[in-house]
PDB file of C-alpha atoms in Angstrom:
ATOM      1  CA  MET A  22      20.821  -4.764 -24.069  1.00 70.00           C
ATOM      2  CA  LEU A  23      22.893  -6.477 -21.456  1.00 68.00           C
ATOM      3  CA  GLY A  24      21.908  -9.206 -19.291  1.00 68.00           C
ATOM      4  CA  TYR A  25      23.346  -9.955 -15.470  1.00 67.00           C
ATOM      5  CA  PRO A  26      22.070 -12.717 -12.563  1.00 71.00           C
ATOM      6  CA  SER A  27      20.763 -10.791  -9.911  1.00 74.00           C
ATOM      7  CA  GLY A  28      19.002 -11.167  -6.509  1.00 79.00           C
ATOM      8  CA  LEU A  29      15.270 -10.711  -5.282  1.00 83.00           C
ATOM      9  CA  ASP A  30      15.047 -10.240  -1.795  1.00 84.00           C
ATOM     10  CA  VAL A  31      11.321 -11.830  -1.219  1.00 87.00           C
ATOM     11  CA  SER A  32      10.470 -14.714   0.421  1.00 87.00           C
ATOM     12  CA  SER A  33      10.017 -18.008  -1.036  1.00 90.00           C
ATOM     13  CA  SER A  34       6.551 -18.473   0.344  1.00 92.00           C
ATOM     14  CA  ALA A  35       5.661 -15.388  -1.772  1.00 93.00           C
ATOM     15  CA  LEU A  36       6.152 -16.773  -4.717  1.00 94.00           C
ATOM     16  CA  ARG A  37       4.883 -19.930  -4.236  1.00 95.00           C
ATOM     17  CA  PHE A  38       1.736 -18.153  -3.102  1.00 96.00           C
ATOM     18  CA  LEU A  39       1.499 -16.212  -6.554  1.00 96.00           C
ATOM     19  CA  SER A  40       2.305 -19.264  -8.672  1.00 96.00           C
ATOM     20  CA  THR A  41      -0.473 -21.060  -7.362  1.00 96.00           C
ATOM     21  CA  GLU A  42      -2.504 -18.583  -8.107  1.00 97.00           C
ATOM     22  CA  LEU A  43      -1.308 -17.538 -11.585  1.00 96.00           C
ATOM     23  CA  ARG A  44      -1.300 -21.732 -12.231  1.00 95.00           C
ATOM     24  CA  ARG A  45      -5.845 -21.746 -10.982  1.00 95.00           C
ATOM     25  CA  ARG A  46      -6.463 -18.393 -13.156  1.00 95.00           C
ATOM     26  CA  ARG A  47      -4.816 -20.502 -15.847  1.00 94.00           C
ATOM     27  CA  GLU A  48      -6.550 -23.265 -15.528  1.00 93.00           C
ATOM     28  CA  GLU A  49      -9.982 -20.887 -14.927  1.00 92.00           C
ATOM     29  CA  ILE A  50      -9.595 -19.895 -18.244  1.00 92.00           C
ATOM     30  CA  GLY A  51      -8.157 -22.724 -19.670  1.00 91.00           C
ATOM     31  CA  THR A  52      -4.948 -21.744 -20.962  1.00 86.00           C
ATOM     32  CA  ARG A  53      -3.014 -23.588 -23.128  1.00 82.00           C
ATOM     33  CA  TRP A  54       0.251 -22.670 -23.835  1.00 87.00           C
ATOM     34  CA  ARG A  55       2.286 -19.175 -22.796  1.00 91.00           C
ATOM     35  CA  ARG A  56       5.663 -18.320 -23.402  1.00 91.00           C
ATOM     36  CA  LEU A  57       6.057 -18.633 -19.475  1.00 94.00           C
ATOM     37  CA  THR A  58       5.517 -21.093 -16.511  1.00 94.00           C
ATOM     38  CA  PRO A  59       3.807 -19.581 -13.826  1.00 95.00           C
ATOM     39  CA  GLY A  60       6.378 -19.596 -12.121  1.00 95.00           C
ATOM     40  CA  ARG A  61       8.396 -17.655 -14.170  1.00 95.00           C
ATOM     41  CA  GLN A  62       5.367 -15.078 -14.597  1.00 96.00           C
ATOM     42  CA  ALA A  63       5.320 -14.523 -10.687  1.00 95.00           C
ATOM     43  CA  LEU A  64       9.215 -14.172 -10.798  1.00 95.00           C
ATOM     44  CA  LEU A  65       8.409 -11.397 -13.644  1.00 95.00           C
ATOM     45  CA  THR A  66       5.998 -10.408 -11.390  1.00 96.00           C
ATOM     46  CA  LEU A  67       7.246  -9.953  -8.429  1.00 95.00           C
ATOM     47  CA  ALA A  68      10.936  -8.440  -9.652  1.00 94.00           C
ATOM     48  CA  HIS A  69       9.086  -5.518 -10.820  1.00 95.00           C
ATOM     49  CA  LEU A  70       7.162  -5.177  -7.699  1.00 95.00           C
ATOM     50  CA  ARG A  71       9.996  -5.185  -5.478  1.00 94.00           C
ATOM     51  CA  ASN A  72      12.971  -3.506  -7.527  1.00 92.00           C
ATOM     52  CA  GLY A  73      10.605  -1.063  -9.573  1.00 90.00           C
ATOM     53  CA  HIS A  74      12.653  -2.336 -12.923  1.00 89.00           C
ATOM     54  CA  PRO A  75      11.006  -0.928 -16.216  1.00 89.00           C
ATOM     55  CA  TYR A  76       9.223  -3.825 -18.851  1.00 93.00           C
ATOM     56  CA  ALA A  77      11.946  -3.484 -21.195  1.00 93.00           C
ATOM     57  CA  GLN A  78      15.094  -4.410 -18.997  1.00 92.00           C
ATOM     58  CA  LEU A  79      12.475  -7.040 -17.284  1.00 93.00           C
ATOM     59  CA  ALA A  80      11.702  -8.464 -20.874  1.00 93.00           C
ATOM     60  CA  ALA A  81      15.188  -8.919 -21.790  1.00 91.00           C
ATOM     61  CA  GLY A  82      16.037 -11.259 -18.701  1.00 91.00           C
ATOM     62  CA  PHE A  83      13.166 -13.103 -19.523  1.00 92.00           C
ATOM     63  CA  GLY A  84      13.859 -13.379 -23.213  1.00 92.00           C
ATOM     64  CA  ILE A  85      10.393 -12.349 -24.156  1.00 94.00           C
ATOM     65  CA  GLY A  86       8.838  -9.375 -25.966  1.00 94.00           C
ATOM     66  CA  THR A  87       8.109  -5.862 -23.610  1.00 95.00           C
ATOM     67  CA  THR A  88       4.261  -5.980 -24.102  1.00 96.00           C
ATOM     68  CA  THR A  89       4.703  -9.616 -23.396  1.00 96.00           C
ATOM     69  CA  ALA A  90       5.607  -8.738 -20.389  1.00 96.00           C
ATOM     70  CA  TYR A  91       3.646  -5.771 -19.573  1.00 96.00           C
ATOM     71  CA  ARG A  92       0.902  -7.525 -19.885  1.00 96.00           C
ATOM     72  CA  TYR A  93       1.802 -10.420 -17.951  1.00 97.00           C
ATOM     73  CA  ILE A  94       2.582  -8.115 -15.152  1.00 97.00           C
ATOM     74  CA  ALA A  95      -0.421  -6.560 -15.338  1.00 96.00           C
ATOM     75  CA  GLU A  96      -2.693 -10.168 -15.434  1.00 97.00           C
ATOM     76  CA  ALA A  97      -0.950 -11.189 -12.084  1.00 97.00           C
ATOM     77  CA  VAL A  98      -1.439  -7.631 -10.242  1.00 97.00           C
ATOM     78  CA  GLN A  99      -5.140  -8.053 -10.927  1.00 97.00           C
ATOM     79  CA  VAL A 100      -5.103 -11.909 -10.021  1.00 97.00           C
ATOM     80  CA  LEU A 101      -3.058 -10.458  -6.664  1.00 97.00           C
ATOM     81  CA  ALA A 102      -5.582  -7.201  -5.943  1.00 97.00           C
ATOM     82  CA  ALA A 103      -8.469  -9.390  -6.099  1.00 97.00           C
ATOM     83  CA  LEU A 104      -7.077 -11.150  -3.168  1.00 97.00           C
ATOM     84  CA  ALA A 105      -6.470  -7.744  -0.875  1.00 96.00           C
ATOM     85  CA  PRO A 106      -8.887  -8.226   2.170  1.00 96.00           C
ATOM     86  CA  SER A 107     -11.783  -5.443   2.345  1.00 96.00           C
ATOM     87  CA  LEU A 108     -12.081  -2.896   4.973  1.00 96.00           C
ATOM     88  CA  ALA A 109     -14.897  -5.095   6.496  1.00 95.00           C
ATOM     89  CA  GLU A 110     -13.029  -8.598   6.702  1.00 95.00           C
ATOM     90  CA  VAL A 111      -9.116  -6.293   8.394  1.00 95.00           C
ATOM     91  CA  ALA A 112     -12.445  -4.831  11.144  1.00 94.00           C
ATOM     92  CA  ARG A 113     -13.315  -8.289  12.226  1.00 93.00           C
ATOM     93  CA  THR A 114      -9.325  -9.239  12.825  1.00 90.00           C
ATOM     94  CA  ALA A 115      -8.485  -5.980  14.215  1.00 92.00           C
ATOM     95  CA  SER A 116     -11.704  -6.238  16.770  1.00 91.00           C
ATOM     96  CA  THR A 117      -9.206  -8.848  18.418  1.00 90.00           C
ATOM     97  CA  LYS A 118      -6.699  -6.116  19.052  1.00 91.00           C
ATOM     98  CA  ALA A 119      -6.206  -3.585  21.726  1.00 91.00           C
ATOM     99  CA  PHE A 120      -6.665  -0.936  19.287  1.00 95.00           C
ATOM    100  CA  VAL A 121      -5.124   0.207  15.587  1.00 96.00           C
ATOM    101  CA  LEU A 122      -2.960   2.571  13.589  1.00 97.00           C
ATOM    102  CA  LEU A 123      -4.203   5.097  11.277  1.00 97.00           C
ATOM    103  CA  ASP A 124      -1.611   6.952   8.866  1.00 96.00           C
ATOM    104  CA  GLY A 125      -2.023   8.690   5.559  1.00 95.00           C
ATOM    105  CA  THR A 126       1.197   8.364   3.249  1.00 95.00           C
ATOM    106  CA  LEU A 127       1.914   9.729  -0.240  1.00 94.00           C
ATOM    107  CA  LEU A 128       2.748   8.022  -3.185  1.00 94.00           C
ATOM    108  CA  PRO A 129       4.968  10.142  -5.544  1.00 91.00           C
ATOM    109  CA  THR A 130       4.099  10.074  -8.871  1.00 88.00           C
ATOM    110  CA  ASP A 131       5.454  11.650 -11.933  1.00 81.00           C
ATOM    111  CA  ARG A 132       2.640  13.863 -12.608  1.00 65.00           C
ATOM    112  CA  ILE A 133       3.000  17.154 -14.261  1.00 62.00           C
ATOM    113  CA  ALA A 134       2.334  20.478 -12.355  1.00 57.00           C
ATOM    114  CA  ALA A 135      -0.381  21.291 -14.127  1.00 55.00           C
ATOM    115  CA  ASP A 136      -2.204  18.032 -12.816  1.00 63.00           C
ATOM    116  CA  ARG A 137      -3.254  19.880  -9.250  1.00 72.00           C
ATOM    117  CA  PRO A 138      -5.556  17.228  -7.989  1.00 80.00           C
ATOM    118  CA  PHE A 139      -2.325  15.244  -7.599  1.00 82.00           C
ATOM    119  CA  TYR A 140      -0.228  18.200  -6.081  1.00 81.00           C
ATOM    120  CA  SER A 141       0.041  17.122  -1.871  1.00 81.00           C
ATOM    121  CA  GLY A 142       0.868  21.050  -0.456  1.00 77.00           C
ATOM    122  CA  LYS A 143       1.799  18.640   2.624  1.00 80.00           C
ATOM    123  CA  HIS A 144       4.640  16.862   1.202  1.00 74.00           C
ATOM    124  CA  LYS A 145       5.541  19.583  -2.248  1.00 81.00           C
ATOM    125  CA  LYS A 146       4.605  17.288  -4.285  1.00 84.00           C
ATOM    126  CA  HIS A 147       2.925  14.975  -6.817  1.00 88.00           C
ATOM    127  CA  GLY A 148       1.522  11.518  -6.079  1.00 90.00           C
ATOM    128  CA  MET A 149      -1.601   9.867  -4.271  1.00 93.00           C
ATOM    129  CA  ASN A 150      -3.117   9.338  -0.808  1.00 95.00           C
ATOM    130  CA  VAL A 151      -3.341   5.900   0.695  1.00 97.00           C
ATOM    131  CA  GLN A 152      -4.632   5.190   3.790  1.00 97.00           C
ATOM    132  CA  ILE A 153      -2.928   2.370   5.980  1.00 97.00           C
ATOM    133  CA  LEU A 154      -3.928   0.564   9.042  1.00 97.00           C
ATOM    134  CA  ALA A 155      -1.444  -1.598  11.317  1.00 96.00           C
ATOM    135  CA  ASP A 156      -1.663  -3.431  14.544  1.00 95.00           C
ATOM    136  CA  PRO A 157      -0.744  -2.119  18.071  1.00 94.00           C
ATOM    137  CA  ALA A 158       3.032  -3.920  16.760  1.00 93.00           C
ATOM    138  CA  GLY A 159       3.277  -1.780  13.640  1.00 94.00           C
ATOM    139  CA  ARG A 160       1.952  -4.747  11.384  1.00 95.00           C
ATOM    140  CA  LEU A 161       0.634  -3.895   8.183  1.00 96.00           C
ATOM    141  CA  LEU A 162      -3.126  -4.541   8.343  1.00 96.00           C
ATOM    142  CA  TRP A 163      -4.435  -2.896   5.136  1.00 97.00           C
ATOM    143  CA  ALA A 164      -3.843  -0.324   2.672  1.00 97.00           C
ATOM    144  CA  SER A 165      -6.705   1.700   0.747  1.00 97.00           C
ATOM    145  CA  PRO A 166      -7.605   2.717  -2.486  1.00 97.00           C
ATOM    146  CA  ALA A 167      -5.322   5.420  -3.662  1.00 95.00           C
ATOM    147  CA  LEU A 168      -6.964   9.287  -3.857  1.00 94.00           C
ATOM    148  CA  PRO A 169      -5.332  11.907  -5.947  1.00 92.00           C
ATOM    149  CA  GLY A 170      -2.521  13.383  -3.293  1.00 90.00           C
ATOM    150  CA  ALA A 171      -4.282  17.321  -2.534  1.00 89.00           C
ATOM    151  CA  ILE A 172      -7.039  14.907  -0.246  1.00 92.00           C
ATOM    152  CA  HIS A 173      -7.010  15.969   3.268  1.00 93.00           C
ATOM    153  CA  ASP A 174      -6.057  13.067   5.507  1.00 94.00           C
ATOM    154  CA  VAL A 175      -9.491  13.027   7.594  1.00 94.00           C
ATOM    155  CA  ARG A 176     -11.321  13.572   4.071  1.00 95.00           C
ATOM    156  CA  ALA A 177      -9.749  10.278   2.691  1.00 95.00           C
ATOM    157  CA  ALA A 178     -10.505   8.062   5.837  1.00 95.00           C
ATOM    158  CA  ARG A 179     -14.367   9.352   5.443  1.00 95.00           C
ATOM    159  CA  GLU A 180     -14.476   8.471   1.864  1.00 94.00           C
ATOM    160  CA  HIS A 181     -13.316   5.347   2.568  1.00 96.00           C
ATOM    161  CA  GLY A 182     -15.439   4.645   5.487  1.00 95.00           C
ATOM    162  CA  ILE A 183     -12.844   3.793   7.686  1.00 96.00           C
ATOM    163  CA  VAL A 184     -13.901   6.197  10.581  1.00 95.00           C
ATOM    164  CA  ASP A 185     -17.832   4.776  10.101  1.00 95.00           C
ATOM    165  CA  VAL A 186     -16.193   0.903   9.985  1.00 96.00           C
ATOM    166  CA  LEU A 187     -14.008   1.466  13.143  1.00 95.00           C
ATOM    167  CA  THR A 188     -16.378   2.972  15.243  1.00 95.00           C
ATOM    168  CA  ASP A 189     -19.677   0.491  14.793  1.00 94.00           C
ATOM    169  CA  ALA A 190     -16.859  -2.363  15.319  1.00 94.00           C
ATOM    170  CA  GLY A 191     -15.984  -0.416  18.371  1.00 94.00           C
ATOM    171  CA  ILE A 192     -11.910  -0.368  17.519  1.00 95.00           C
ATOM    172  CA  THR A 193      -9.919   1.788  19.695  1.00 95.00           C
ATOM    173  CA  CYS A 194      -7.658   3.968  16.613  1.00 96.00           C
ATOM    174  CA  TRP A 195      -4.971   6.161  17.108  1.00 96.00           C
ATOM    175  CA  ALA A 196      -4.131   8.917  14.639  1.00 95.00           C
ATOM    176  CA  ASP A 197      -2.397  12.131  14.090  1.00 93.00           C
ATOM    177  CA  LYS A 198      -3.430  15.637  14.315  1.00 92.00           C
ATOM    178  CA  GLY A 199      -4.635  15.553  10.216  1.00 91.00           C
ATOM    179  CA  TYR A 200      -7.630  13.467  11.681  1.00 94.00           C
ATOM    180  CA  ARG A 201      -8.788  16.232  13.772  1.00 91.00           C
ATOM    181  CA  GLY A 202     -12.498  16.047  13.657  1.00 88.00           C
ATOM    182  CA  ALA A 203     -12.978  12.926  12.401  1.00 90.00           C
ATOM    183  CA  GLY A 204     -14.794  11.749  15.500  1.00 89.00           C
ATOM    184  CA  GLY A 205     -16.229   7.880  16.729  1.00 92.00           C
ATOM    185  CA  THR A 206     -13.304   6.274  17.988  1.00 93.00           C
ATOM    186  CA  LEU A 207     -10.167   8.219  16.375  1.00 94.00           C
ATOM    187  CA  ARG A 208      -7.813   9.652  19.052  1.00 94.00           C
ATOM    188  CA  VAL A 209      -5.735  12.647  17.873  1.00 93.00           C
ATOM    189  CA  PRO A 210      -3.513  14.816  20.556  1.00 93.00           C
ATOM    190  CA  TYR A 211      -4.621  18.110  21.798  1.00 92.00           C
ATOM    191  CA  TRP A 212      -4.362  20.710  18.872  1.00 90.00           C
ATOM    192  CA  GLY A 213      -2.762  23.723  19.678  1.00 88.00           C
ATOM    193  CA  ARG A 214       1.056  24.837  19.724  1.00 89.00           C
ATOM    194  CA  TRP A 215       2.999  23.238  22.604  1.00 90.00           C
ATOM    195  CA  GLU A 216       3.874  25.978  24.530  1.00 88.00           C
ATOM    196  CA  ASN A 217       0.176  26.951  24.810  1.00 90.00           C
ATOM    197  CA  LEU A 218      -0.687  23.055  26.176  1.00 90.00           C
ATOM    198  CA  SER A 219      -1.123  22.291  29.663  1.00 92.00           C
ATOM    199  CA  THR A 220       1.473  19.856  31.477  1.00 92.00           C
ATOM    200  CA  ASN A 221      -1.373  17.315  31.677  1.00 94.00           C
ATOM    201  CA  GLN A 222      -2.365  18.065  27.443  1.00 92.00           C
ATOM    202  CA  GLN A 223       1.858  17.947  26.885  1.00 94.00           C
ATOM    203  CA  ALA A 224       2.311  14.543  28.613  1.00 95.00           C
ATOM    204  CA  VAL A 225      -0.880  12.994  27.072  1.00 93.00           C
ATOM    205  CA  ASN A 226       0.345  13.998  23.870  1.00 92.00           C
ATOM    206  CA  ARG A 227       3.957  12.520  24.448  1.00 93.00           C
ATOM    207  CA  SER A 228       2.370   9.215  25.147  1.00 94.00           C
ATOM    208  CA  HIS A 229      -0.158   9.750  21.995  1.00 94.00           C
ATOM    209  CA  ALA A 230       3.457  10.003  20.024  1.00 92.00           C
ATOM    210  CA  LYS A 231       4.575   7.029  21.229  1.00 93.00           C
ATOM    211  CA  ILE A 232       1.903   4.698  20.428  1.00 93.00           C
ATOM    212  CA  ARG A 233       1.254   6.293  17.200  1.00 92.00           C
ATOM    213  CA  ALA A 234       4.732   6.392  15.545  1.00 92.00           C
ATOM    214  CA  LEU A 235       4.642   2.274  15.376  1.00 94.00           C
ATOM    215  CA  VAL A 236       2.477   2.740  12.143  1.00 95.00           C
ATOM    216  CA  GLU A 237       5.989   3.922  10.159  1.00 95.00           C
ATOM    217  CA  GLN A 238       6.883   0.225  10.608  1.00 95.00           C
ATOM    218  CA  ALA A 239       3.958  -0.311   8.062  1.00 95.00           C
ATOM    219  CA  ILE A 240       4.486   2.095   6.113  1.00 96.00           C
ATOM    220  CA  ALA A 241       7.827   1.591   5.366  1.00 95.00           C
ATOM    221  CA  THR A 242       6.795  -2.141   4.745  1.00 94.00           C
ATOM    222  CA  LEU A 243       4.623  -1.279   2.019  1.00 93.00           C
ATOM    223  CA  LYS A 244       7.219   0.383   0.808  1.00 93.00           C
ATOM    224  CA  THR A 245      10.147  -1.704   0.398  1.00 93.00           C
ATOM    225  CA  TRP A 246       8.337  -2.599  -3.290  1.00 95.00           C
ATOM    226  CA  ARG A 247       9.790   0.292  -5.001  1.00 94.00           C
ATOM    227  CA  VAL A 248       7.447   0.240  -7.910  1.00 93.00           C
ATOM    228  CA  LEU A 249       5.594   2.190  -5.149  1.00 94.00           C
ATOM    229  CA  ARG A 250       8.627   4.860  -4.219  1.00 91.00           C
ATOM    230  CA  LYS A 251       8.048   6.401  -7.573  1.00 87.00           C
ATOM    231  CA  LEU A 252       4.940   5.668 -10.076  1.00 89.00           C
ATOM    232  CA  ARG A 253       4.998   6.069 -13.638  1.00 86.00           C
ATOM    233  CA  CYS A 254       2.203   4.640 -14.521  1.00 85.00           C
ATOM    234  CA  SER A 255      -1.497   5.322 -14.895  1.00 85.00           C
ATOM    235  CA  THR A 256      -3.707   6.643 -11.624  1.00 86.00           C
ATOM    236  CA  THR A 257      -5.956   4.605 -12.435  1.00 89.00           C
ATOM    237  CA  ARG A 258      -3.695   1.592 -11.725  1.00 92.00           C
ATOM    238  CA  ILE A 259      -2.173   2.646  -8.851  1.00 95.00           C
ATOM    239  CA  THR A 260      -4.352   1.112  -6.590  1.00 96.00           C
ATOM    240  CA  SER A 261      -4.190  -2.125  -7.539  1.00 97.00           C
ATOM    241  CA  LEU A 262      -0.429  -1.772  -7.463  1.00 97.00           C
ATOM    242  CA  VAL A 263      -0.945  -1.092  -3.702  1.00 97.00           C
ATOM    243  CA  HIS A 264      -3.451  -4.301  -2.694  1.00 98.00           C
ATOM    244  CA  ALA A 265      -1.079  -6.429  -4.964  1.00 97.00           C
ATOM    245  CA  VAL A 266       1.647  -5.512  -2.727  1.00 97.00           C
ATOM    246  CA  LEU A 267      -0.668  -5.701   0.375  1.00 97.00           C
ATOM    247  CA  THR A 268      -1.776  -9.241  -0.743  1.00 97.00           C
ATOM    248  CA  LEU A 269       1.444 -10.780  -1.253  1.00 96.00           C
ATOM    249  CA  HIS A 270       3.101  -8.984   2.039  1.00 94.00           C
ATOM    250  CA  LEU A 271      -0.315 -10.910   4.132  1.00 94.00           C
ATOM    251  CA  ALA A 272       0.730 -14.090   2.057  1.00 92.00           C
ATOM    252  CA  SER A 273       4.257 -14.267   2.785  1.00 87.00           C
ATOM    253  CA  SER A 274       3.747 -13.178   6.610  1.00 84.00           C
ATOM    254  CA  SER A 275       1.026 -15.159   7.814  1.00 72.00           C
TER     255      SER A 275
END
């Protein structure tokens, strides 16, 4: 296998943050020696998450075995995922803001046609449903655990407790028509065909769309980490990957 120098469009603060956390973990478990230093292990993990390179390619580039690369990355992902903020913590942060934005996104997977629970009829592909909360400027605040793609957005929001938490905290939330009937403090557009809406309802829906559109920035931020664009791992690991990416984003943007 041939090797070549390459760049990684991730801030140095993310590398320092992960290196520190990995060094702390090694001290906690009493690790005496490893093939890679905490800094190199952090770089290996960032390369996998940001660029989505397979373990074999990364192992060759870092001079380690494929199994070792998998084990190092899995360890780092678990360390990061454990640091991701909970919904309750995000609600406390969001309570200082005018409102929050909510939307769901589908993370495509390589599931086969027989895996019906993972097939999204809306997107016409297999994947995992992840709910996103963003602030009024479209900055990513929180990403939910992953659910099978066949689950509708409003059901996912209820299962994660998003509606109840935001309502209890008195936080206004703007969402699209996929959350119709959610209740609480969620605001959704008027339902119905455009030509059947009154002039006032059309104006409200236009204003609603302009406000809610900023949540797409948060979704795009999540998917700049290419490992989430086409998931080729077990569905049981996807939540950890999402939360690891969330932690890195928040650490590098704070």
